[in-house]
mmCIF file of C-alpha atoms in Angstrom:
data_model
loop_
_atom_site.group_PDB
_atom_site.id
_atom_site.type_symbol
_atom_site.label_atom_id
_atom_site.label_comp_id
_atom_site.label_asym_id
_atom_site.label_seq_id
_atom_site.Cartn_x
_atom_site.Cartn_y
_atom_site.Cartn_z
ATOM 1 C CA MET R 1 94.055 85.521 133.931
ATOM 2 C CA SER R 2 96.025 88.761 132.609
ATOM 3 C CA ASN R 3 97.453 88.414 129.709
ATOM 4 C CA THR R 4 101.076 89.777 130.060
ATOM 5 C CA LYS R 5 103.541 88.947 128.140
ATOM 6 C CA PRO R 6 107.052 87.640 129.212
ATOM 7 C CA ALA R 7 108.365 90.391 130.895
ATOM 8 C CA VAL R 8 112.046 90.276 129.125
ATOM 9 C CA THR R 9 112.762 88.835 125.770
ATOM 10 C CA VAL R 10 116.551 88.036 125.254
ATOM 11 C CA THR R 11 117.579 87.824 121.418
ATOM 12 C CA HIS R 12 121.520 87.493 122.594
ATOM 13 C CA LYS R 13 123.480 85.371 124.779
ATOM 14 C CA PRO R 14 122.526 87.273 128.363
ATOM 15 C CA SER R 15 125.954 88.267 130.311
ATOM 16 C CA GLY R 16 125.889 90.180 133.452
ATOM 17 C CA GLU R 17 128.499 90.889 136.620
ATOM 18 C CA TYR R 18 128.997 90.443 140.281
ATOM 19 C CA LEU R 19 129.979 93.478 142.010
ATOM 20 C CA ASP R 20 131.938 92.471 145.315
ATOM 21 C CA ARG R 21 131.163 95.782 147.602
ATOM 22 C CA GLU R 22 133.870 95.184 149.787
ATOM 23 C CA THR R 23 136.432 95.267 147.247
ATOM 24 C CA GLY R 24 135.043 96.690 144.310
ATOM 25 C CA GLU R 25 135.825 94.078 141.901
ATOM 26 C CA LEU R 26 133.977 93.230 138.802
ATOM 27 C CA ARG R 27 133.257 89.158 138.172
ATOM 28 C CA PRO R 28 130.987 87.755 135.519
ATOM 29 C CA LEU R 29 127.924 85.537 136.940
ATOM 30 C CA GLU R 30 127.299 82.008 135.876
ATOM 31 C CA ARG R 31 125.096 80.601 133.306
ATOM 32 C CA SER R 32 122.815 79.554 135.823
ATOM 33 C CA THR R 33 122.509 82.608 137.684
ATOM 34 C CA LEU R 34 121.975 84.537 134.908
ATOM 35 C CA LYS R 35 119.050 81.981 133.997
ATOM 36 C CA LEU R 36 117.849 82.451 137.439
ATOM 37 C CA MET R 37 118.109 86.734 137.355
ATOM 38 C CA LEU R 38 116.016 86.534 133.995
ATOM 39 C CA LYS R 39 113.191 84.046 135.237
ATOM 40 C CA GLY R 40 113.025 86.007 138.889
ATOM 41 C CA TRP R 41 112.241 89.543 136.521
ATOM 42 C CA ASP R 42 109.956 87.696 135.000
ATOM 43 C CA ILE R 43 108.096 86.386 137.781
ATOM 44 C CA LYS R 44 108.464 89.754 139.398
ATOM 45 C CA LYS R 45 106.881 91.835 136.710
ATOM 46 C CA LYS R 46 104.246 88.886 136.142
ATOM 47 C CA ILE R 47 103.355 89.706 139.953
ATOM 48 C CA ASP R 48 103.018 93.795 139.099
ATOM 49 C CA ALA R 49 100.835 93.082 136.887
ATOM 50 C CA LEU R 50 98.344 90.855 138.766
ATOM 51 C CA GLU R 51 98.305 92.808 142.111
ATOM 52 C CA ALA R 52 97.703 95.692 139.766
ATOM 53 C CA GLU R 53 94.503 93.388 138.169
ATOM 54 C CA LEU R 54 93.715 92.692 141.935
ATOM 55 C CA LYS R 55 93.377 95.893 143.018
ATOM 56 C CA GLY R 56 90.916 96.630 140.460
ATOM 57 C CA ILE R 57 88.715 93.542 141.389
ATOM 58 C CA ASN R 58 89.200 94.395 144.789
ATOM 59 C CA ALA R 59 87.963 98.070 144.291
ATOM 60 C CA HIS R 60 84.951 96.439 142.064
ATOM 61 C CA PHE R 61 84.064 94.772 145.573
ATOM 62 C CA ILE R 62 84.525 97.871 147.788
ATOM 63 C CA ASP R 63 82.582 100.475 145.431
ATOM 64 C CA GLY R 64 79.892 97.432 145.119
ATOM 65 C CA TYR R 65 79.266 96.064 147.905
ATOM 66 C CA GLY R 66 81.083 98.267 150.507
ATOM 67 C CA ALA R 67 82.435 97.611 153.894
ATOM 68 C CA PRO R 68 81.878 95.769 156.016
ATOM 69 C CA THR R 69 80.750 92.536 153.579
ATOM 70 C CA SER R 70 81.417 89.109 152.827
ATOM 71 C CA LEU R 71 81.355 87.525 149.493
ATOM 72 C CA ILE R 72 81.153 83.843 150.180
ATOM 73 C CA MET R 73 81.570 81.010 147.386
ATOM 74 C CA PRO R 74 81.529 77.992 149.591
ATOM 75 C CA GLY R 75 84.030 75.477 148.898
ATOM 76 C CA VAL R 76 85.954 78.208 147.218
ATOM 77 C CA CYS R 77 86.979 81.534 149.048
ATOM 78 C CA ARG R 78 85.378 84.630 151.118
ATOM 79 C CA VAL R 79 86.250 88.232 150.260
ATOM 80 C CA ALA R 80 86.300 90.531 152.822
ATOM 81 C CA VAL R 81 85.543 94.137 152.504
ATOM 82 C CA ALA R 82 86.717 96.417 155.733
ATOM 83 C CA GLU R 83 86.828 99.932 156.585
ATOM 84 C CA ARG R 84 89.995 101.090 158.835
ATOM 85 C CA GLU R 85 89.676 104.571 160.321
ATOM 86 C CA SER R 86 92.797 106.480 161.954
ATOM 87 C CA VAL R 87 92.769 109.737 163.418
ATOM 88 C CA LYS R 88 96.237 111.819 163.263
ATOM 89 C CA ILE R 89 97.432 115.050 165.323
ATOM 90 C CA VAL R 90 97.933 117.550 162.438
ATOM 91 C CA ASP R 91 99.866 120.138 164.306
ATOM 92 C CA GLU R 92 101.493 118.971 167.782
ATOM 93 C CA ALA R 93 102.409 122.251 169.003
ATOM 94 C CA LYS R 94 99.215 123.863 168.492
ATOM 95 C CA LEU R 95 97.457 120.873 170.238
ATOM 96 C CA GLN R 96 99.700 121.194 173.145
ATOM 97 C CA ALA R 97 99.262 124.624 173.670
ATOM 98 C CA LEU R 98 95.052 124.386 173.300
ATOM 99 C CA LEU R 99 95.301 121.158 175.845
ATOM 100 C CA GLY R 100 97.682 122.752 178.371
ATOM 101 C CA GLU R 101 98.062 120.310 181.094
ATOM 102 C CA ARG R 102 95.680 117.773 179.926
ATOM 103 C CA PHE R 103 97.699 116.904 176.506
ATOM 104 C CA LYS R 104 99.680 114.260 178.568
ATOM 105 C CA ASP R 105 96.635 112.349 179.397
ATOM 106 C CA LEU R 106 94.656 113.044 176.318
ATOM 107 C CA VAL R 107 97.686 111.799 173.370
ATOM 108 C CA LYS R 108 99.827 108.823 173.360
ATOM 109 C CA ALA R 109 103.543 110.262 173.037
ATOM 110 C CA SER R 110 105.736 108.493 170.941
ATOM 111 C CA THR R 111 107.684 109.551 168.125
ATOM 112 C CA LYS R 112 104.182 110.268 166.465
ATOM 113 C CA TYR R 113 101.365 112.002 168.615
ATOM 114 C CA ALA R 114 98.477 110.007 168.232
ATOM 115 C CA PRO R 115 95.361 111.093 170.027
ATOM 116 C CA THR R 116 93.674 108.932 172.710
ATOM 117 C CA GLU R 117 90.301 107.618 172.348
ATOM 118 C CA GLN R 118 88.826 110.180 175.049
ATOM 119 C CA LEU R 119 91.083 113.198 172.766
ATOM 120 C CA GLN R 120 88.491 111.376 169.960
ATOM 121 C CA GLU R 121 85.219 111.440 172.062
ATOM 122 C CA ILE R 122 86.061 115.639 172.845
ATOM 123 C CA ALA R 123 86.744 116.128 169.765
ATOM 124 C CA SER R 124 83.305 114.736 168.445
ATOM 125 C CA SER R 125 80.982 116.108 171.276
ATOM 126 C CA ALA R 126 78.990 118.557 170.283
ATOM 127 C CA ASP R 127 78.731 119.892 173.968
ATOM 128 C CA ASP R 128 82.629 120.302 175.164
ATOM 129 C CA PRO R 129 84.037 123.730 174.216
ATOM 130 C CA LEU R 130 87.160 122.191 173.220
ATOM 131 C CA ALA R 131 85.886 120.400 170.259
ATOM 132 C CA LYS R 132 85.701 122.972 167.696
ATOM 133 C CA PRO R 133 89.054 123.893 167.879
ATOM 134 C CA LEU R 134 89.877 120.397 167.985
ATOM 135 C CA ARG R 135 88.927 119.421 165.020
ATOM 136 C CA LYS R 136 91.337 121.539 163.454
ATOM 137 C CA LEU R 137 94.071 119.869 164.792
ATOM 138 C CA LEU R 138 93.555 116.267 164.115
ATOM 139 C CA SER R 139 93.134 114.476 160.758
ATOM 140 C CA VAL R 140 90.473 111.183 160.051
ATOM 141 C CA ALA R 141 91.721 108.751 157.453
ATOM 142 C CA LYS R 142 89.546 106.415 156.230
ATOM 143 C CA SER R 143 90.776 103.275 153.979
ATOM 144 C CA GLU R 144 89.114 100.159 153.051
ATOM 145 C CA THR R 145 90.527 96.605 152.534
ATOM 146 C CA VAL R 146 89.643 93.443 150.897
ATOM 147 C CA THR R 147 91.094 90.309 152.346
ATOM 148 C CA TRP R 148 91.194 86.783 150.735
ATOM 149 C CA ARG R 149 90.658 83.933 152.554
ATOM 150 C CA ALA R 150 90.340 79.953 151.353
ATOM 151 C CA GLU R 151 86.404 78.920 152.207
ATOM 152 C CA LYS R 152 85.537 75.321 153.520
#
């Protein structure tokens, strides 16, 4: 557990205002609302600190065990380390020029262009003449995640 200090220390009577966005009128906040705001802000800061601490713990599992791994503590929890990979198109116009008519078949059209499995296979092929120029037009991203679950 982290030794974090309270995020907010109030040494004076808190005050605050409510802004009515329709009228632009400022009204004083009730004491109960101010207390909830302070409590919420304190919780938010604690969550941020704990998320940072958990990120460090997750990094330890990624660096120490790698993916794919499951760390199991019977009756307590299971920690799963996984790796994800995504392929993105770097330059849509050049890819379209390179593929010509095949572009529509090899690329999923949406607000973003995404390579199909077939296009990824072509780019990975040692025999396909399009492979080398394709690799310049695609980027591969990998990420690792750690998932926590209760263990029975």
